[in-house]
mmCIF file of C-alpha atoms in Angstrom:
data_model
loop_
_atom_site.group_PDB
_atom_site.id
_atom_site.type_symbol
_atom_site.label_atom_id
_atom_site.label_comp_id
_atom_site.label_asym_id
_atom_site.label_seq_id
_atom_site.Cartn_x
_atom_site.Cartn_y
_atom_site.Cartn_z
ATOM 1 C CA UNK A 145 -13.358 18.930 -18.252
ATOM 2 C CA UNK A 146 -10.986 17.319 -15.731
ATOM 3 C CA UNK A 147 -9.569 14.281 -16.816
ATOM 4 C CA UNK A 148 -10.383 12.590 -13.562
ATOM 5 C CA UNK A 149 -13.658 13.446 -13.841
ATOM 6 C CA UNK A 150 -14.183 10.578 -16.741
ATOM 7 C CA UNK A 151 -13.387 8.052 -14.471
ATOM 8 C CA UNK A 152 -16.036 6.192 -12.919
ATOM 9 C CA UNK A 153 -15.731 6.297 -8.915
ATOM 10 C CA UNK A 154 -17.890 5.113 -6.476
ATOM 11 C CA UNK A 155 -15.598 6.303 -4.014
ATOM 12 C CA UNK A 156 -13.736 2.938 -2.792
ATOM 13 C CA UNK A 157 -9.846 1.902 -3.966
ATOM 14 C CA UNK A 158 -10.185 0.538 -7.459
ATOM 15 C CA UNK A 159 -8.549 -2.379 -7.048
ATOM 16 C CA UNK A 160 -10.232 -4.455 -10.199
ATOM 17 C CA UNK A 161 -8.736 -2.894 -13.048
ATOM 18 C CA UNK A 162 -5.097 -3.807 -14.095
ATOM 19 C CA UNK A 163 -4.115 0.395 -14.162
ATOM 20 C CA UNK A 164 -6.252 1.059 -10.835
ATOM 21 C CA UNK A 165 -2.767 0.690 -9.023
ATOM 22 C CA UNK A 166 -1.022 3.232 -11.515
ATOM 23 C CA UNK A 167 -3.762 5.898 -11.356
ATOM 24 C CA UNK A 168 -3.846 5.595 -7.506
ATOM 25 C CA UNK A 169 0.279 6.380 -7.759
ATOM 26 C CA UNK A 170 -0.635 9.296 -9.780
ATOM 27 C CA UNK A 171 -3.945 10.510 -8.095
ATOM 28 C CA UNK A 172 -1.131 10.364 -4.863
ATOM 29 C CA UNK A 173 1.861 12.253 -6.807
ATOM 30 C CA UNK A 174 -0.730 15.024 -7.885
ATOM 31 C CA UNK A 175 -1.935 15.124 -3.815
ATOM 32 C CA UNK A 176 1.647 15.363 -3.067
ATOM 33 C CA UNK A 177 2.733 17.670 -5.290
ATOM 34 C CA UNK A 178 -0.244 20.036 -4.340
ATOM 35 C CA UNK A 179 1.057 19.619 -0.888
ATOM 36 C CA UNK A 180 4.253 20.725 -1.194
ATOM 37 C CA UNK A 181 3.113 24.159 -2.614
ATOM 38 C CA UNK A 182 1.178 25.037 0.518
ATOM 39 C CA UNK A 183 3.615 22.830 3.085
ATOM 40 C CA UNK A 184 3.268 19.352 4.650
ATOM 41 C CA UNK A 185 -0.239 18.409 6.304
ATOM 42 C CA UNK A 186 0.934 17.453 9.746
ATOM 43 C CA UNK A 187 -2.038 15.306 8.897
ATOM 44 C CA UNK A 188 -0.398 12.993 6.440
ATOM 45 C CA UNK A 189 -0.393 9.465 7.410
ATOM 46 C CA UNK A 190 -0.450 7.787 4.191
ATOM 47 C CA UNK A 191 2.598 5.231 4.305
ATOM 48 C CA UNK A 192 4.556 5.188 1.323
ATOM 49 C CA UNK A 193 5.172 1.849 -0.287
ATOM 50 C CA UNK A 194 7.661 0.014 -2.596
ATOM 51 C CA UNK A 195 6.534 -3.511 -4.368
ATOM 52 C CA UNK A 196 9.000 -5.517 -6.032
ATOM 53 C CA UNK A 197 9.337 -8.284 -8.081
ATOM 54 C CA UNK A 198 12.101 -10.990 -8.108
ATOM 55 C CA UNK A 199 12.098 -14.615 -9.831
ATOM 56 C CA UNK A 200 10.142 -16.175 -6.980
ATOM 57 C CA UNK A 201 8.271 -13.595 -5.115
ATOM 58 C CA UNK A 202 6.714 -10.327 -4.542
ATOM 59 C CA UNK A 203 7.805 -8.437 -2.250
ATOM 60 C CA UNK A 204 5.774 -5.360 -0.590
ATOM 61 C CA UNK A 205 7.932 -2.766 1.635
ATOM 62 C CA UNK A 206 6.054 -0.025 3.692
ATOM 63 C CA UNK A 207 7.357 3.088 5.399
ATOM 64 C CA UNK A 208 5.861 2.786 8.994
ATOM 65 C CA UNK A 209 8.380 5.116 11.291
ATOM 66 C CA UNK A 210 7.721 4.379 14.750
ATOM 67 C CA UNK A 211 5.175 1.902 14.582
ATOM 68 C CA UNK A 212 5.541 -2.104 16.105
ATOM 69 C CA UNK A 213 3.419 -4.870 14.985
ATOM 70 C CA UNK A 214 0.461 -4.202 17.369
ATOM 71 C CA UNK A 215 -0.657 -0.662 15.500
ATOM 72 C CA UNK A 216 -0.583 -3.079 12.051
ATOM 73 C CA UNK A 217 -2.870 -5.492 10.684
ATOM 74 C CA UNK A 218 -2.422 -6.886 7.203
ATOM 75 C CA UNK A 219 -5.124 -9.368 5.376
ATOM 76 C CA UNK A 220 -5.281 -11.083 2.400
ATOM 77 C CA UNK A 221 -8.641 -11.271 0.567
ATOM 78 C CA UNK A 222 -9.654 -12.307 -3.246
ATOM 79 C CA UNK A 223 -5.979 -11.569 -4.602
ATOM 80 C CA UNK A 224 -5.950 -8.098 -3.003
ATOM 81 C CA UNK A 225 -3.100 -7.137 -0.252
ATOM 82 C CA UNK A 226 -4.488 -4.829 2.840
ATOM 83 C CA UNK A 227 -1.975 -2.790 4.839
ATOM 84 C CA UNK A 228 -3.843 -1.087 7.737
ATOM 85 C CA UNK A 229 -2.662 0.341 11.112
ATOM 86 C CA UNK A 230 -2.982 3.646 13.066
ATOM 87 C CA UNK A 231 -0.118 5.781 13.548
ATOM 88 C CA UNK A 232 -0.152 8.076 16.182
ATOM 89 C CA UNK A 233 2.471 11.077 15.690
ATOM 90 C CA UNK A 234 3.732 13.427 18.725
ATOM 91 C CA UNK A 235 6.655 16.494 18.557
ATOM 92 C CA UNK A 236 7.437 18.179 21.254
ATOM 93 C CA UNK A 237 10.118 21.154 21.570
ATOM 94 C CA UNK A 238 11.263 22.370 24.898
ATOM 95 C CA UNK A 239 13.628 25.929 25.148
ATOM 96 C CA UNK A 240 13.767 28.253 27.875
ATOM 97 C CA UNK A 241 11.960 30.971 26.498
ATOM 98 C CA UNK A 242 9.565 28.750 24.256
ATOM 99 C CA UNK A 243 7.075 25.562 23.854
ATOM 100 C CA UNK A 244 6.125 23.712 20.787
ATOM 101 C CA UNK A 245 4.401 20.985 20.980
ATOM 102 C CA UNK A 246 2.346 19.167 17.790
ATOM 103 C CA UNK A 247 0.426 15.662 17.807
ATOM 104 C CA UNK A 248 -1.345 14.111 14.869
ATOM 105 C CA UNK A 249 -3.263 10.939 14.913
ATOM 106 C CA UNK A 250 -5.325 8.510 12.708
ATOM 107 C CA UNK A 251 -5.659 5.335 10.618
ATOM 108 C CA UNK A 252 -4.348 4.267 7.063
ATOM 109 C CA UNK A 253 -5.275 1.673 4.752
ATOM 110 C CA UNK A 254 -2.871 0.838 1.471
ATOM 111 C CA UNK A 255 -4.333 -1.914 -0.801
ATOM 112 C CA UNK A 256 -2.336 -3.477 -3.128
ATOM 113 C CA UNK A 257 -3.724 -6.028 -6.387
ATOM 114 C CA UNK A 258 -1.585 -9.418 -6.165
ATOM 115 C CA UNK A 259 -1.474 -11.648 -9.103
ATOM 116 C CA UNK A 260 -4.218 -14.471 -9.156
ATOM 117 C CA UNK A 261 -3.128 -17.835 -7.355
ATOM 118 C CA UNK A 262 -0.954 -17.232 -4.051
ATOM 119 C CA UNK A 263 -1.498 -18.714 -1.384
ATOM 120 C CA UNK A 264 -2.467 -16.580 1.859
ATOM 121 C CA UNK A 265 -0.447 -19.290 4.093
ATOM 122 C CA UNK A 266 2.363 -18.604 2.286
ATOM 123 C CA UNK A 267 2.557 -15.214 2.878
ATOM 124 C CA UNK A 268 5.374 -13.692 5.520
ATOM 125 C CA UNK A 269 5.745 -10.073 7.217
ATOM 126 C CA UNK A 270 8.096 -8.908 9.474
ATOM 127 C CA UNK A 271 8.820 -5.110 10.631
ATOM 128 C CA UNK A 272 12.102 -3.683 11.799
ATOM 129 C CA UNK A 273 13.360 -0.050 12.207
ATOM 130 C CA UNK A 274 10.155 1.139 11.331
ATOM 131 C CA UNK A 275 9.715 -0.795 7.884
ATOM 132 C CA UNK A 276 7.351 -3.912 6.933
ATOM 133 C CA UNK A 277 8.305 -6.046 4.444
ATOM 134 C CA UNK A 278 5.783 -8.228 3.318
ATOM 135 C CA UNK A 279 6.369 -11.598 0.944
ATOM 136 C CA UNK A 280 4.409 -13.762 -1.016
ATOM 137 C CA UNK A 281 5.443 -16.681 -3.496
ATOM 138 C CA UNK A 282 4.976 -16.096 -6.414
ATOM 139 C CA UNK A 283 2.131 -18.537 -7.593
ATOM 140 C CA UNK A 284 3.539 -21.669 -10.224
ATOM 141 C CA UNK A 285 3.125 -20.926 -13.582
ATOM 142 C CA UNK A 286 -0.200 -22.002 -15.228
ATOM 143 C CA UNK A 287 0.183 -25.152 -17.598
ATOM 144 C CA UNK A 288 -1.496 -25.407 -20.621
ATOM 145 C CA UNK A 289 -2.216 -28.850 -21.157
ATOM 146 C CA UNK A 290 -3.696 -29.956 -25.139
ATOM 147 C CA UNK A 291 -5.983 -32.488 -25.246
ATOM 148 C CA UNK A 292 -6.008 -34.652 -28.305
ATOM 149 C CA UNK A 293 -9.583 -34.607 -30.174
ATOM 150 C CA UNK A 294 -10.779 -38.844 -30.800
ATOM 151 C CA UNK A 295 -12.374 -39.506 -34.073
ATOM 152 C CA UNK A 296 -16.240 -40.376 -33.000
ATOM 153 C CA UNK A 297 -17.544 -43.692 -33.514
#
């Protein structure tokens, strides 16, 4: 039996689960891999991403070639990062003797689990040379405070 098969799906992004991130990376290196056998899909729109980590942020880095900031939109819900755009992809190929020309087009949506506690305002993108770089503060680390117990009566 197919080890993917054991997973429970109901055919959205798992986003919940603390691995849902790493078996979506996999899932994708298994797509791409299966790809590359057979050739590119001229159909492949699925930005490729980078997330980082430093001391006082997290920064998110997406691979959108010859897109501006209109064909993006990027929201923040419940702790959960959306990327989302439509990329529209045209080749042409002009020689005396011949005429190629090749066109794809369609939407993408990356979703990426934040920890617990940012805050949306916070949060800064910018895009240059075809790349968005998205950053959000870190949130302050949680305090545990003890509380003394009082003798009753």
């Amino acid at each position: 039996m197919p080890f993917k098969s054991l997973i429970p799906s109901s055919g959205k992004p798992r986003t919940a689960h603390p691995f849902s991130l790493l078996q979506n990376e996999i899932d994708r290196l298994f797509d791409d891999f299966g790809r590359g056998l057979h050739g590119a899909s001229l159909g492949d729109i699925t930005p490729r991403i980078d997330v980082a980590e430093t001391d006082k942020s997290i920064e998110v880095t997406v691979e959108l070639p010859g897109l501006e900031e209109k064909d993006v939109q990027i929201d923040f819900t419940d702790d959960v990062l959306t990327i989302k755009g439509e990329k529209k992809s045209e080749k042409e190929e002009k020689d005396k003797n011949h005429r190629i020309s090749e066109r794809s087009y369609g939407s993408f949506l990356r979703a990426i689990q934040l920890p617990s506690g940012i805050d949306p305002a916070a949060i800064e993108a910018n895009i240059a040379n075809g790349v968005l770089t998205v950053r959000a503060p870190k949130p302050a680390p949680r305090v545990t405070k003890k509380i003394e117990i009082k003798k009753a009566g």
